[in-house]
Amino acid sequence: MSTRREILKAATAASALIASPSLVFAQAAPTRARTLRAVMHGDLAAFDPIWTTANMASYHGGLIYDTLFGIDSQYRAQPQMVQSFNLSDDRKTYTFVLRDGLRFSSGEAVTAKDCVASIRRWAARDGGGQHMFRRVTDTPVVDEKTFRIVLREPYPLLIDWLAKASTNVCYIMREKEALTDPQTQITEYIGSGPFIYNRTESRQGARYVYDRNPNYVPRSEPASFMAGGKVARMDRVIMENMADPQTQVAALQAGEIDFVEWPSLDLIDTLEKDRNIKLEVMNQSGTMGWCRLNHLHPPFNNVLARRAMLYLTHPTEVMKATFGNEKYYRGCGSIFACNTPTENDANTDWFKGGQNIDRARQLFREAGYDGRPVVLLSASNVQHMTNAGLLYQQWLRAAGVNVELVTSDWGGVVARRANRNPPDQGGWNIFFTSASGSAYSNPVALAGHASNGANAWFGWPTDEKNEQLRDAWAAAATPEERMAAARAMQENAWNYVPHVHYGQWLQPSAMRANLTGMIGMPELAPFWNVGRTG
Amino acid sequence: MLAYVIRRLFSTLLVMAMVAVFVFLLLHLSPGDPAAIIAGDNATPEAIDGIRQKLGLSDPLPVQFIRWIGHVLQGDLGVSIFSNEPVLKLVGQRLEPTLSLALTTLVVAVTLAISFGVLAAWKAGTWIDRVLMVISVVGFSVPTFVVGYLLIYLFAIELRWLPVQGYTPMSEGLDGWARNLVLPSIALGLAYIALIARITRASMLDVLSEDYIRTAKAKGVANESMLLKHALKNAGVPIVTVIGIGVALLISGVVITETVFNIPGIGRLVVDAIAKRDYPIIQGVILIFSGVYVLVNLLVDLTYTVIDPRIRY
Amino acid sequence: MSVATAPAPSVPRFRPWRFVRRNPTLVAGAVILIVMALLAVFAPLIAGDPIRMQPAQRLRPPSAVNWLGTDSLGRDVFARTVYGARVSLMVGLTVAFLSVGIGLMIGLLAGFFRTADTIVMRFMDGLMAIPAILLAIALVSLTRASVTTVIVAIMIPEIPRVVRLVRSVVLSVREAPYVEAAVAGGAPTWKILLRHIMPSTFPPLIVQATYICASAILIEASLSFLGAGTPPDIPTWGNMVASSRLFLSRAPWTIFAPGLALALVVLAVNLVGDGLRDRLDPRLARRM
């Protein structure tokens, strides 16, 4: 064993030596052909993927950090940094052994200590991690490359949580950074992933530069989502922050950039005609738009008024208004989003019947609606939310409900939705939000699926049964048991109605036709494996 | 003169102190919560509270203000709530694109505008005058972003003469730098050309009707050089004034032009910061902008003494 | 700079055609504005529902039903353009009247009372030093978006400019013999201000008001472009142009009508401003 490690060490040192000239080259900018210029859906505002759940921070993390496990395209957890692991017979102790040759970009080897500190910081913030750590008693470090997680009771989801790609992702940082208070942002961004963040070339708010990590040792399996070998084929990846959708598309057509993650769907027609551009849906689980109801105040403290919202909602009109092309959206009646492992059709008669304003009007009447204005929070800088606000206003009025549409930017919405006061005292009745289908499909990790009253996500629904079913889902030992729990949860949910959906859409990404090997997956943008022909 | 400059500099500080208080109150009294934006959409209310406390956003307003202003007085504008980068560094990174855009626009616009204005005044009442003035009114009547889109469509997509967007630093070659700035400067300059051309024409007409010019004309010494020498010099004061005011206009236009042409300048920095409620950046940039504005106007006032020796301070 | 009071234009008898011939810009501008104002007033008689959305009918080209086609939410572009005249004109006029009104009051007081002058003018300097568009974006994004917020946001940076203009007129007029005489005669201050000083500020202010009106309509459009404009359920030319910009090549009718209306009105207001300036006082006009 030790001899093998020696050889590996030597090999790593040699590869470092061979790689060093390319490090020198990296000082001079790589050629345009070896550089990927990508425009993502937003600005990388903050760099700590544990501190924030923003997807952009997770994209950044995916490039520079590695993970212990990663999901593959079948959503199965596969070892990534882990060489091997085993579960004790009582199913309460996991032992993990790291791969050889793992090294942070600062030069230090990745040790078990780094992993334990990273897991602990992640678990302090992530919904799944918190759920799991209520059952964790200890995380002992055995040696440089071995550590354990010891549980109070069996917890079948543990590996899935460590492998999941939805935020927060359990990225492995150096112990130094991982010991930072999880409420405080880390200040150094050093990982052991396939790319290195180039801080000097980056311009906050404008562009973020990542150089290929010459010392990264990829796994030998082919790349599949976050699993397999992360082979960087480009010397440099630049994430550009380009705000204007018209400009993004023009720049892509002119070949100034290679990739636009979320081109405006209204410009798709233009792109489809361009032979130099191809369109691909990266995230097949799509994005859910949901309309969150405030359970604390009338009318939606009454279950009948909440049910009215099921009938009031047109399954696809917000989508049609926002995305135009039917290829890219659908209505969805499953509380776990469609085209996901937890999708099901329990208790969805209301959905199959389509929009029924008369039924909604009747239910509002039965709920004793007294004519008080319903306050809708709408974000002016997010198109589908703006349109949802306008259409719900129209529908509610048709059902005899008075509406006050409060428009502000998204920053204003997130501030106001935290207000628990009655709507006429700074509170609200309805706001709109969205989540990736894959995040939405998880009954435990998505905060919005909890209905534990005052501790629940904004809207603060209360439902005992829902909470029991969530725990049952997590504890399920077999896939069949898990699916049954999910069905039961949905059956129950559409009776008490925590929120309603205004549609699910598939966002195509646009890229130059000569790009190859782009890995399309939910929640992350893995830019390894991407090459260019011609 | 020196006393005047010192007095003006002192009042500059006063103005900036006021701006500081005003901007701080505006930001902190209005709704918006950077902690909620940082935590992300899936975060629970407790997680948001935790971040808010760590950022010191739960402290009483006077405490927050004194903490901020204390740092500002030491020349420290703070760090971005989101990226942890110092505000001064962020502004420094964005300075070159914005200055490049503003200065090229200024130079192009002033040159063209004064020529137009002088020509229109010289040919007052003729069709040349009419055409020039109609063009300048139209330039004043179309939103900058519409002009920008039309320029991109025509020159970057259809004709492929110029890049669609972006900015090339001067250090990477003057050629690329200039090519990236052509379209934005035209889009931004159009309104500005209109404004200055109109003022120049009006001032020139005024001066041309003065007795001494009429006398000169009557004596038959009127020619182009006379026109330029006497009239332009005397019309200089209002023209310079409007250039001073125009700096404010330019700053506003920069915000929109930077968005359309994706130029990583200070305008984008602050617009993005407003959307994220990144208070230190908004406060810092507005403070810097207002300082620049006040100083430019001081410079403008001092220019008067050069142009028109009758003005003394 | 010396400032003369405006000599009253002597018009013995009104001859319409001569007036038109001598003031072509003024008349052209006024005609456009009157037409637009009529559209705005009689909108309900001329156009259908500007708010009803029919996503199934989105981006339809002009037809017998929708004369100017439909926008991305399936709303009637013609109806929205006609109704948009109401809000856009209202934004322009309200900003012009209020900023001139408030600026006039402050300017009169600042110009007349030396004690108030320093404080008020420093405060105005402070306001002016904040870039107008940033102040407006901040005000709109940080508070609730509404037409009122947009009006206030555009108005605030305009006020100091009006104050400066008024003050400079007051400063030069207060030394004039007829004002000195009124002061010596023991006339009450408010009377001096209203009777003797205020009228001289009118000619430049009227001209200034037209420019403020034009720029307010444009700034409203820019704010919508930056996502900090009027709420999306209220049609204005500005937010119509801004929200339709993505359809420039695919559904140009969505942007053509409101864009043309916007440019025409701004042009008309500017023409009226130029015309008034030429008539009222060319010397004062250049102070802007």
Short mmCIF file of C-alpha atoms in Angstrom, two decimals, chain A residues 43 45-47 51-54 125 167 181 183-187 189 199 202-206 240-244 246-247 250-251 253-254 256-257 290 381 409-412 414-415 417 420 431 433-434 445-448 455-458 460, chain B residues 31-33 36-52 54-55 80-85 89-90 93-94 149 152 156-157 160 162-167 169 172 180 259-262 264 268-269 272 274-277:
data_model
loop_
_atom_site.label_atom_id
_atom_site.label_comp_id
_atom_site.label_asym_id
_atom_site.label_seq_id
_atom_site.Cartn_x
_atom_site.Cartn_y
_atom_site.Cartn_z
CA ASP A 43 -23.90 37.89 -11.48
CA ALA A 45 -22.22 38.29 -6.33
CA ALA A 46 -20.81 36.27 -3.46
CA PHE A 47 -18.19 33.52 -3.54
CA TRP A 51 -22.88 31.13 3.07
CA THR A 52 -25.33 31.76 0.22
CA THR A 53 -27.68 29.38 -1.57
CA ALA A 54 -27.41 31.43 -4.77
CA ARG A 125 -26.52 25.75 6.50
CA THR A 167 -27.60 24.20 -3.22
CA ASP A 181 -18.44 30.73 11.07
CA GLN A 183 -22.86 32.92 8.92
CA THR A 184 -19.71 34.71 7.74
CA GLN A 185 -18.37 34.61 4.22
CA ILE A 186 -14.96 33.02 3.59
CA THR A 187 -12.36 35.33 2.08
CA TYR A 189 -11.29 30.71 -2.54
CA ARG A 199 -8.59 36.63 -8.75
CA SER A 202 -11.40 38.83 -12.53
CA ARG A 203 -13.44 42.00 -12.27
CA GLN A 204 -16.16 41.86 -9.67
CA GLY A 205 -19.54 42.30 -11.33
CA ALA A 206 -18.07 42.08 -14.83
CA GLU A 240 -19.14 37.18 -18.06
CA ASN A 241 -21.85 39.20 -16.40
CA MET A 242 -23.84 40.70 -19.24
CA ALA A 243 -27.11 42.22 -18.10
CA ASP A 244 -28.96 43.00 -21.29
CA GLN A 246 -30.56 41.66 -26.46
CA THR A 247 -26.83 42.31 -26.11
CA ALA A 250 -26.01 39.78 -30.36
CA ALA A 251 -22.63 39.01 -28.77
CA GLN A 253 -24.12 35.70 -32.84
CA ALA A 254 -21.01 37.75 -33.42
CA GLU A 256 -17.68 37.33 -29.02
CA ILE A 257 -18.97 34.82 -26.47
CA TRP A 290 -44.74 28.79 -7.67
CA ASN A 381 -36.98 42.69 -12.79
CA ASP A 409 -37.59 44.81 -7.69
CA TRP A 410 -36.74 41.33 -6.41
CA GLY A 411 -34.70 42.89 -3.63
CA GLY A 412 -37.86 44.60 -2.41
CA VAL A 414 -37.45 39.35 -0.48
CA ALA A 415 -37.47 42.08 2.15
CA ARG A 417 -42.02 38.65 2.24
CA ARG A 420 -45.34 38.53 9.22
CA PHE A 431 -45.61 36.29 -3.73
CA THR A 433 -40.81 32.56 -6.77
CA SER A 434 -39.13 29.76 -8.65
CA ALA A 445 -34.00 19.66 1.19
CA LEU A 446 -36.36 22.30 -0.19
CA ALA A 447 -37.27 24.63 2.69
CA GLY A 448 -40.57 25.40 0.97
CA ASN A 455 -40.34 27.94 11.65
CA ALA A 456 -41.48 27.23 8.10
CA TRP A 457 -40.40 29.09 5.02
CA PHE A 458 -42.15 32.41 4.17
CA TRP A 460 -45.58 29.86 7.42
CA PRO B 31 -37.27 48.42 2.33
CA GLY B 32 -34.67 45.93 1.18
CA ASP B 33 -32.57 43.39 2.97
CA ALA B 36 -32.21 37.96 2.44
CA ILE B 37 -30.63 38.30 -0.99
CA ILE B 38 -27.33 36.77 0.14
CA ALA B 39 -28.96 33.82 1.83
CA GLY B 40 -30.77 32.95 -1.37
CA ASP B 41 -34.31 31.94 -2.09
CA ASN B 42 -34.27 28.60 -0.33
CA ALA B 43 -32.95 29.99 2.96
CA THR B 44 -35.04 29.90 6.12
CA PRO B 45 -35.89 33.09 8.05
CA GLU B 46 -33.46 32.11 10.85
CA ALA B 47 -30.58 31.75 8.42
CA ILE B 48 -31.32 35.24 7.10
CA ASP B 49 -31.42 36.68 10.63
CA GLY B 50 -28.06 35.10 11.37
CA ILE B 51 -26.43 36.70 8.34
CA ARG B 52 -28.05 40.05 9.07
CA LYS B 54 -23.10 39.13 11.36
CA LEU B 55 -23.19 41.97 8.84
CA SER B 80 -18.94 45.07 -0.56
CA ILE B 81 -21.41 43.13 1.56
CA PHE B 82 -21.53 40.44 -1.10
CA SER B 83 -18.07 40.00 -2.54
CA ASN B 84 -16.02 41.24 0.42
CA GLU B 85 -13.95 43.32 -2.01
CA LYS B 89 -10.85 48.56 -5.41
CA LEU B 90 -14.14 47.84 -7.18
CA GLN B 93 -11.41 48.45 -11.60
CA ARG B 94 -14.37 50.20 -13.20
CA TYR B 149 -30.00 49.03 -30.20
CA ILE B 152 -25.78 47.59 -32.71
CA ALA B 156 -22.41 45.24 -35.44
CA ILE B 157 -24.85 42.58 -36.64
CA ARG B 160 -20.16 43.57 -38.84
CA LEU B 162 -17.72 46.94 -35.03
CA PRO B 163 -18.07 44.70 -31.97
CA VAL B 164 -21.49 44.35 -30.36
CA GLN B 165 -20.44 44.88 -26.80
CA GLY B 166 -17.68 44.88 -24.28
CA TYR B 167 -14.65 46.88 -23.46
CA PRO B 169 -8.58 48.01 -21.83
CA GLU B 172 -4.42 45.68 -24.69
CA ASN B 180 -15.30 49.11 -28.61
CA THR B 259 -25.97 48.44 -19.84
CA VAL B 260 -26.73 48.36 -23.57
CA PHE B 261 -23.11 47.88 -24.64
CA ASN B 262 -22.09 45.76 -21.66
CA PRO B 264 -18.00 47.11 -17.12
CA ARG B 268 -23.26 49.12 -14.01
CA LEU B 269 -21.52 48.68 -10.69
CA ASP B 272 -26.23 46.12 -9.85
CA ILE B 274 -28.88 48.84 -5.98
CA ALA B 275 -30.64 45.65 -7.12
CA LYS B 276 -28.67 43.67 -4.50
CA ARG B 277 -28.89 46.34 -1.79
#
